[in-house]
Tab-separated table of C-alpha atoms in Angstrom:
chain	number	residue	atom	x	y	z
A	1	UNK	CA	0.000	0.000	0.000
A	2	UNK	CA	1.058	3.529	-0.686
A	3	UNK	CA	2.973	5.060	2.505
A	4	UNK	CA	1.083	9.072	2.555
A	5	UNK	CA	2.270	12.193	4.868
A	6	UNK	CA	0.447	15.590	5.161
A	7	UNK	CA	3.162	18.553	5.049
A	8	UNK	CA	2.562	20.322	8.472
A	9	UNK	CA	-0.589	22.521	9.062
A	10	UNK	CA	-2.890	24.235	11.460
A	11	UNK	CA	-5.756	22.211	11.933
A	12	UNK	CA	-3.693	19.260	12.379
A	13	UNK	CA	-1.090	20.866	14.764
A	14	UNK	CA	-3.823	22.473	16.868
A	15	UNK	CA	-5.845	19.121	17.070
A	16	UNK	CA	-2.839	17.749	18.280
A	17	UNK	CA	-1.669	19.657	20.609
A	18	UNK	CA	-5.372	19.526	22.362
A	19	UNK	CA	-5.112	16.120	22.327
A	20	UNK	CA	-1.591	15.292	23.692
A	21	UNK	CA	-2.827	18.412	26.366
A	22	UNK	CA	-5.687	15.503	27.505
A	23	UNK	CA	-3.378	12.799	27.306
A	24	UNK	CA	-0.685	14.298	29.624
A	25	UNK	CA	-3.810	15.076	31.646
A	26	UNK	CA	-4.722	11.961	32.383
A	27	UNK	CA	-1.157	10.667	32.439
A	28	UNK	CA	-0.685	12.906	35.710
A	29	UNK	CA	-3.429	11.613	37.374
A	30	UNK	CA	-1.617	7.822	36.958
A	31	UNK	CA	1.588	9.992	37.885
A	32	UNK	CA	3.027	8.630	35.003
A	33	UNK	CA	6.343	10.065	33.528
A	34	UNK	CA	4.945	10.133	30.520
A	35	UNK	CA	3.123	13.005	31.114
A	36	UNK	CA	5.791	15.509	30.815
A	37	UNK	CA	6.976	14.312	27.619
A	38	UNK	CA	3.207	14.582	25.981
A	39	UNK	CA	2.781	18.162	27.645
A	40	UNK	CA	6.228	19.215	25.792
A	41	UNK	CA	4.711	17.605	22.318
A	42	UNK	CA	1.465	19.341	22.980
A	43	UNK	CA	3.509	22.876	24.200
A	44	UNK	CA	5.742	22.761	21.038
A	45	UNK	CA	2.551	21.785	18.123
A	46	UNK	CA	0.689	24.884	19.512
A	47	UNK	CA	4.120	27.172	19.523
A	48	UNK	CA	4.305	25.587	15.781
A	49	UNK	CA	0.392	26.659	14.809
A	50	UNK	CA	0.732	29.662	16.261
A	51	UNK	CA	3.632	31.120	14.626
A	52	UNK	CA	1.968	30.407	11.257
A	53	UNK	CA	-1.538	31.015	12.412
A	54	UNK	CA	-1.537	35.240	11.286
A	55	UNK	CA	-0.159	34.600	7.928
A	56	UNK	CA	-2.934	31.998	7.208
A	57	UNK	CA	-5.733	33.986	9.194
A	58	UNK	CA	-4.772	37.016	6.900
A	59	UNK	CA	-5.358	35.352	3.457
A	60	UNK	CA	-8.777	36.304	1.366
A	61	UNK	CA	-9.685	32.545	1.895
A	62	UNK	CA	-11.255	32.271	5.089
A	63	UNK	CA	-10.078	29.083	7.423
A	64	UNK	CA	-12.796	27.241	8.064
A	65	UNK	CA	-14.360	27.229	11.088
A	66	UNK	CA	-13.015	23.579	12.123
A	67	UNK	CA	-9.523	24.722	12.448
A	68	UNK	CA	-10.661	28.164	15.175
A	69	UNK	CA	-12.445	25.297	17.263
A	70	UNK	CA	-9.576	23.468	17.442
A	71	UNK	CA	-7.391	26.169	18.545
A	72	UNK	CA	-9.817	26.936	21.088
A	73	UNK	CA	-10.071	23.614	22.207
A	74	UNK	CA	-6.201	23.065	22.200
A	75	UNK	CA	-6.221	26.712	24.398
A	76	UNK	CA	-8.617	25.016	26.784
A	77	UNK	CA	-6.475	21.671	26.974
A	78	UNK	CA	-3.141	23.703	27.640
A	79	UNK	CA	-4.679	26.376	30.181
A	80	UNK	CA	-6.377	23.197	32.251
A	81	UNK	CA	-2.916	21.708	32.443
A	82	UNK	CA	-0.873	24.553	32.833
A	83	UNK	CA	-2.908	27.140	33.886
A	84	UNK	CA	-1.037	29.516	32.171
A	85	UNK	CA	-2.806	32.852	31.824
A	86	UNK	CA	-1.615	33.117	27.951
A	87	UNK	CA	-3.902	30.037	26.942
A	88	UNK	CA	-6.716	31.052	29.320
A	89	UNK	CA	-6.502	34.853	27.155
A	90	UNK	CA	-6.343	32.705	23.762
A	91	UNK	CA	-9.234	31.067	24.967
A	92	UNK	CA	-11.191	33.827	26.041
A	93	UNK	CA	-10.307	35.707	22.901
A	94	UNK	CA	-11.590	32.812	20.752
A	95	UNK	CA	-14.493	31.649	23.005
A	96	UNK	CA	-18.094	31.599	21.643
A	97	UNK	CA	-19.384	31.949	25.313
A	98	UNK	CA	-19.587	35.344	25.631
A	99	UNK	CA	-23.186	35.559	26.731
A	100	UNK	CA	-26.025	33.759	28.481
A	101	UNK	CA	-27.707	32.587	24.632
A	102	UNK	CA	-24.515	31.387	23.909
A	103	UNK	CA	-25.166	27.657	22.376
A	104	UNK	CA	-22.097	24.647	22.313
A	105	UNK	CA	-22.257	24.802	18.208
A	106	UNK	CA	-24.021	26.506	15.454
A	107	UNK	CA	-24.473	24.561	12.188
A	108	UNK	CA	-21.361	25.383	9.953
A	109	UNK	CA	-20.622	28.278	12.228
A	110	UNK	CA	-18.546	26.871	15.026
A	111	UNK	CA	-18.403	23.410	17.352
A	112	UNK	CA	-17.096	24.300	20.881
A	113	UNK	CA	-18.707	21.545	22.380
A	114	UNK	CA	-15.843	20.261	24.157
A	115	UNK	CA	-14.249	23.561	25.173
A	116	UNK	CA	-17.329	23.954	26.744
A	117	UNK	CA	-17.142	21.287	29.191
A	118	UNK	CA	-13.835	21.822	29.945
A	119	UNK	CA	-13.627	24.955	30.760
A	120	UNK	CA	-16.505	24.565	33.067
A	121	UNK	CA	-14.430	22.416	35.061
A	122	UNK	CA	-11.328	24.140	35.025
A	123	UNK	CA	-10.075	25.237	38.844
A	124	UNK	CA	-7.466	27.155	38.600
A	125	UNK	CA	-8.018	30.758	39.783
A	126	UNK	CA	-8.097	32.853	36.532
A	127	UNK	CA	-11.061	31.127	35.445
A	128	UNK	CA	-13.701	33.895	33.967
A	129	UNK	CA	-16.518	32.804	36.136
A	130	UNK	CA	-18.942	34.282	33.549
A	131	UNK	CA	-17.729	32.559	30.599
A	132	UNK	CA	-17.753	29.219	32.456
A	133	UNK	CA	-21.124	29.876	33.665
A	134	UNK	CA	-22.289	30.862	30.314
A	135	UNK	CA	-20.606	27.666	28.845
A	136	UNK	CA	-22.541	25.954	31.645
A	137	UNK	CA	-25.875	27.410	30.617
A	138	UNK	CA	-25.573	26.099	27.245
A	139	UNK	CA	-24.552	22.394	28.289
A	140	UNK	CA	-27.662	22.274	30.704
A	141	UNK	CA	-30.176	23.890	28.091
A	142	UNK	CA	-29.192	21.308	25.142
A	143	UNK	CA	-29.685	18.603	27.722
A	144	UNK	CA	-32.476	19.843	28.732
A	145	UNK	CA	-33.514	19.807	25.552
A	146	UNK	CA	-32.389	16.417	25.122
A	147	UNK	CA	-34.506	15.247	27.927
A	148	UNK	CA	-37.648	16.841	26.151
A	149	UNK	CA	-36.608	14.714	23.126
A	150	UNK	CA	-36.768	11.191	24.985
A	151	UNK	CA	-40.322	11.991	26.296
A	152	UNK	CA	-41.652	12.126	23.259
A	153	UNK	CA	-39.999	9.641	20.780
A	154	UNK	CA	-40.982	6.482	20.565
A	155	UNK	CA	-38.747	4.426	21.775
A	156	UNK	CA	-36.583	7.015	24.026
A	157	UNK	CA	-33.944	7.981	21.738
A	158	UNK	CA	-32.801	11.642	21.325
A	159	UNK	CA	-30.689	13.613	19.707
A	160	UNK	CA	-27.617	15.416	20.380
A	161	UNK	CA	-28.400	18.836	18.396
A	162	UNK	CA	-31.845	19.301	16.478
A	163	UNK	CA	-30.476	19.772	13.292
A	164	UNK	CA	-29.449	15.451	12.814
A	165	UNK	CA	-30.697	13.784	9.898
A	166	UNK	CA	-31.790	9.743	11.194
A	167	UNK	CA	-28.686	7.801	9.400
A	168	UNK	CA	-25.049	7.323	10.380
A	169	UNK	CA	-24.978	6.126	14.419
A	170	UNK	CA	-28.158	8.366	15.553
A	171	UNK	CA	-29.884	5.718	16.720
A	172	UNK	CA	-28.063	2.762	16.816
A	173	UNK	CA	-25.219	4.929	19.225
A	174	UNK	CA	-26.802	6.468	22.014
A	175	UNK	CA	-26.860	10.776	21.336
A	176	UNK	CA	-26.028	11.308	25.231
A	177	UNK	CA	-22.931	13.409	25.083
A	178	UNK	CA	-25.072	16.431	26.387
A	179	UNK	CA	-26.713	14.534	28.920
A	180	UNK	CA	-23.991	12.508	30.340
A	181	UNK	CA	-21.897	16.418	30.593
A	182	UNK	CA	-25.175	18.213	32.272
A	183	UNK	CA	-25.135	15.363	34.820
A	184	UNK	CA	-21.698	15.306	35.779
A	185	UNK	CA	-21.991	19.454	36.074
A	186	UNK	CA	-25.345	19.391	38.243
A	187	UNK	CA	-25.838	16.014	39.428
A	188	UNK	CA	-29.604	16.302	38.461
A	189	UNK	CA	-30.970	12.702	38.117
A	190	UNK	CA	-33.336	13.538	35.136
A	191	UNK	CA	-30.337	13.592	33.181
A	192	UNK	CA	-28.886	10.418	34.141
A	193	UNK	CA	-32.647	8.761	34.034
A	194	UNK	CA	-32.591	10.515	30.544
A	195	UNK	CA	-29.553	8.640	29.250
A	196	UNK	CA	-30.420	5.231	30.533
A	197	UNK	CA	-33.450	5.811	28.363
A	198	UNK	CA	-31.694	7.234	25.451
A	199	UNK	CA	-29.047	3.850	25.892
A	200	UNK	CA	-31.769	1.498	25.366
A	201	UNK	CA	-32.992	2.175	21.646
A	202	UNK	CA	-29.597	1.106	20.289
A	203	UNK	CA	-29.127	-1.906	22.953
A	204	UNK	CA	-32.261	-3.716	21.325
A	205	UNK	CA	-35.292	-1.464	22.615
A	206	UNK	CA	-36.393	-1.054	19.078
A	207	UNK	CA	-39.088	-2.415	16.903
A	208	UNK	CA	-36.515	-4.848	14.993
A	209	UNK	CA	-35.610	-6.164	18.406
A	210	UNK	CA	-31.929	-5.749	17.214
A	211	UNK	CA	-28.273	-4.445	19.321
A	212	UNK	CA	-26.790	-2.735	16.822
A	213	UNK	CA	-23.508	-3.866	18.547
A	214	UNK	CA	-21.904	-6.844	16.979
A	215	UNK	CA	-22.083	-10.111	19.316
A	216	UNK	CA	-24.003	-8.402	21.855
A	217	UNK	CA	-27.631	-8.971	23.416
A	218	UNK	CA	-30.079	-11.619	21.520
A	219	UNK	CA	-29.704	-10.120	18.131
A	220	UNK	CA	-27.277	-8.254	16.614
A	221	UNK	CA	-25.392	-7.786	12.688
A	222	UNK	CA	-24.457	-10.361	11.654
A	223	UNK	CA	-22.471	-8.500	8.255
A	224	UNK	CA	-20.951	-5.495	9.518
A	225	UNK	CA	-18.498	-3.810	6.807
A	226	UNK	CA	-15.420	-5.064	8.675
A	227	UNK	CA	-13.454	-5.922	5.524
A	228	UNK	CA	-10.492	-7.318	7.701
A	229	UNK	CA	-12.362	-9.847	9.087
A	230	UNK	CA	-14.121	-10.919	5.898
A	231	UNK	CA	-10.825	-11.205	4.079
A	232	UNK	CA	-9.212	-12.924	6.419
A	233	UNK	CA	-11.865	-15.431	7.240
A	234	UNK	CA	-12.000	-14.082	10.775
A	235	UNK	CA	-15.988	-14.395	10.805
A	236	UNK	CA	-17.865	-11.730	12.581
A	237	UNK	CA	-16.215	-9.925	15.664
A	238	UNK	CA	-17.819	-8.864	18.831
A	239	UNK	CA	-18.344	-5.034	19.804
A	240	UNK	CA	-18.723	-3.307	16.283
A	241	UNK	CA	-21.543	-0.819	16.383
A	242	UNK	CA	-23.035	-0.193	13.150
A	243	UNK	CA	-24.443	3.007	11.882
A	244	UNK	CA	-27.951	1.465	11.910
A	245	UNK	CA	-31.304	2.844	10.495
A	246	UNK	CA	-31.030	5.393	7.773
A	247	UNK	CA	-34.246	7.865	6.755
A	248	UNK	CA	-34.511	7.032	3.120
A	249	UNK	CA	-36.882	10.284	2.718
A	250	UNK	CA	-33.479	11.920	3.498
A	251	UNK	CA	-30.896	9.578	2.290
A	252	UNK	CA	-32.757	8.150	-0.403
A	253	UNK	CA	-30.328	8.244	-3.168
A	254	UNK	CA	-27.710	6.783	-1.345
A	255	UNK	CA	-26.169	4.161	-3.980
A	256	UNK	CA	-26.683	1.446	-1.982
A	257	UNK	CA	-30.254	1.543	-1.851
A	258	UNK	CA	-30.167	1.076	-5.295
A	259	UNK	CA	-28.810	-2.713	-5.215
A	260	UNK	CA	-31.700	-3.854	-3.081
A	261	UNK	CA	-34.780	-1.716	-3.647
A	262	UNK	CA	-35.977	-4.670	-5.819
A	263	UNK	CA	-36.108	-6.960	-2.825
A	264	UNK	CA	-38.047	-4.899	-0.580
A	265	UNK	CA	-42.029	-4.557	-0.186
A	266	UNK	CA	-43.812	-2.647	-0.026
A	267	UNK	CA	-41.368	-0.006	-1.474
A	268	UNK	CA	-38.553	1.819	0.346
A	269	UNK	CA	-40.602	4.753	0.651
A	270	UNK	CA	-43.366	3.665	3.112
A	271	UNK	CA	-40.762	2.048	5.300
A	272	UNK	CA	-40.732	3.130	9.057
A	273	UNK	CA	-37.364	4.959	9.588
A	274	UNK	CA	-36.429	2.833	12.597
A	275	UNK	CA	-37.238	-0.176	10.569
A	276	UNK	CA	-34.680	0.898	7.893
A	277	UNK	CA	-31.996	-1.367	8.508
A	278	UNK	CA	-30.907	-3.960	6.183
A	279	UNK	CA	-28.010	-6.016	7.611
A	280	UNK	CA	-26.060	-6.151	4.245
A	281	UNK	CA	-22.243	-6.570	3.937
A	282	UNK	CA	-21.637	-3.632	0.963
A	283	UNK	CA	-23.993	-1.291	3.021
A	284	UNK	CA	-21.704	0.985	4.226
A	285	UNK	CA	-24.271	3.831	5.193
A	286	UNK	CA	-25.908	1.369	7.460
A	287	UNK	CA	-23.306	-1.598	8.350
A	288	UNK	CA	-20.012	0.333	8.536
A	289	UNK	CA	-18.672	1.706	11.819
A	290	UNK	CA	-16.795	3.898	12.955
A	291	UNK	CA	-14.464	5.173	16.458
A	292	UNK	CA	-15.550	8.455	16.573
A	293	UNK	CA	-19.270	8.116	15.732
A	294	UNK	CA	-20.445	4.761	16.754
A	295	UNK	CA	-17.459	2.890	18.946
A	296	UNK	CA	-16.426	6.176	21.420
A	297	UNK	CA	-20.116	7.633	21.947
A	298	UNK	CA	-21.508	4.082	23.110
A	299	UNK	CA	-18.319	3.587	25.226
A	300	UNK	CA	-18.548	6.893	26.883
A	301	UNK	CA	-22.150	6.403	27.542
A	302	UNK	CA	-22.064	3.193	28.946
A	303	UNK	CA	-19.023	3.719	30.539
A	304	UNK	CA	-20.315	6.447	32.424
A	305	UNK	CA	-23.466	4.849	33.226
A	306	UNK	CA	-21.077	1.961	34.607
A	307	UNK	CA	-18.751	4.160	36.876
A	308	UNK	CA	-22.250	5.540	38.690
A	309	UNK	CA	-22.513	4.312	42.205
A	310	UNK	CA	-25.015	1.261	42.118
């Protein structure tokens, strides 16, 4: 296979250096040495993007909005580590707290989700208290919104911002981010009641009676696009989670619906959206997987749910 690198740029650099931030993080905690030598990495990618950050800000083409989140995030990361005032002033300077209305993302706008509940938590001393409060206000209000959301679909699923289309982990991952981050903030037990709900749809509670996590509950896939293990004869593994149903009335052109819309009745149109799973290996929309939108949120969600006192 062909051996690619990426010359160096800002959106990688800056999503690094939040990252490595976290990682030395959590490496303290375990008060493992390892820790300094990520916060270094993380110290010297941000030193990098930030020397070439005005020359690219000051081109005609605007940077899209992607690569300011990240260096607000990796600002966040850096100040919770080192609390060093310069990152908490980046991050104030780049914030999209700055008042009460303030939401954690605005469709193709910005996505400070993750700043948001981060700098909430921050302790050191030159916190602002009123942009962590206002970053606060807008975890709680999208939970609470979340909460709304599981009262009155079917089955107890919800949605992590209003805007999702049904397709592509929505309801075979639980959408619980929100919820699990307004809990830990104000210990309110509607939003932990709210994610135990919003867990179930994708564990089985569904009107195909299916986990749409590989080897897990009664019924699960049985072809997920795992092309490693088909090649290789492996058979089907255990803890995939599959992107699940897809809304055709939205998604309806997707190629692959193409190959089997002469096997279905009555036609793909009047199907239920929850019942719009077809466990077929060259499915991708609906039997791939992925870390970051199937296999993390249903870890973090259950794995919360698992660290709770019992």
């Amino acid at each position: 296979l062909p051996t690619l690198a990426y010359a160096p740029g800002l959106w990688s650099s800056y999503v690094y250096a939040g990252v490595a931030a976290r990682g030395a993080r959590c490496l303290m905690l375990l008060n493992d040495p390892l820790a300094a030598q990520y916060l270094d990495s993380a110290l010297r990618a941000m030193s990098y993007a930030e020397s070439k950050f005005p020359d690219q800000a000051s081109k005609p083409a605007k940077l899209p909005h992607a690569v300011h989140d990240a260096r607000n995030l990796a600002a966040a990361e850096l100040f919770s580590i080192t609390g060093a005032e310069k990152w908490n002033t980046l991050f104030l300077e780049t914030t999209a707290f700055k008042n009460t209305k303030s939401a954690t993302s605005r469709l193709n706008v910005y996505d400070q989700t993750h700043a948001a509940f981060l700098y909430a938590r921050t302790p050191w001393h030159g916190v602002s208290k009123k942009t962590a409060r206002n970053a606060r206000r807008a975890i709680l209000r999208e939970a609470e919104a979340s909460v709304e959301m599981t009262r009155s679909t079917g089955f107890g699923w919800t949605q992590q911002t209003p805007w999702q289309s049904i397709g592509y982990g929505v309801l075979s991952t639980p959408q619980v981010l929100g919820l699990v981050r307004a809990h830990v903030l104000s210990g309110q037990p509607e939003f932990i009641k709210a994610t135990q709900l919003a867990c179930q749809t994708g564990a089985g509670a569904n009107p195909l009676n299916l986990c749409y996590t590989t080897g897990v509950g009664y019924r699960s896939p049985r072809n997920p696009l795992c092309i490693d293990a088909r090649v290789s004869g492996f058979g089907n593994l255990t803890g995939l989670t599959v992107y699940g149903p897809l809304d055709a009335a939205q998604h309806g052109n997707n190629w692959a619906f193409d190959t089997i819309r002469d096997y279905l009745y009555p036609d793909l149109s009047y199907w239920p959206v929850m019942e719009t799973f077809f466990d077929v290996y060259m499915f991708p929309a609906m039997c791939e997987f992925s870390v970051h939108q199937t296999i993390a949120l249903n870890a973090y969600a259950w794995g919360y749910l698992a660290s709770l006192p019992r």
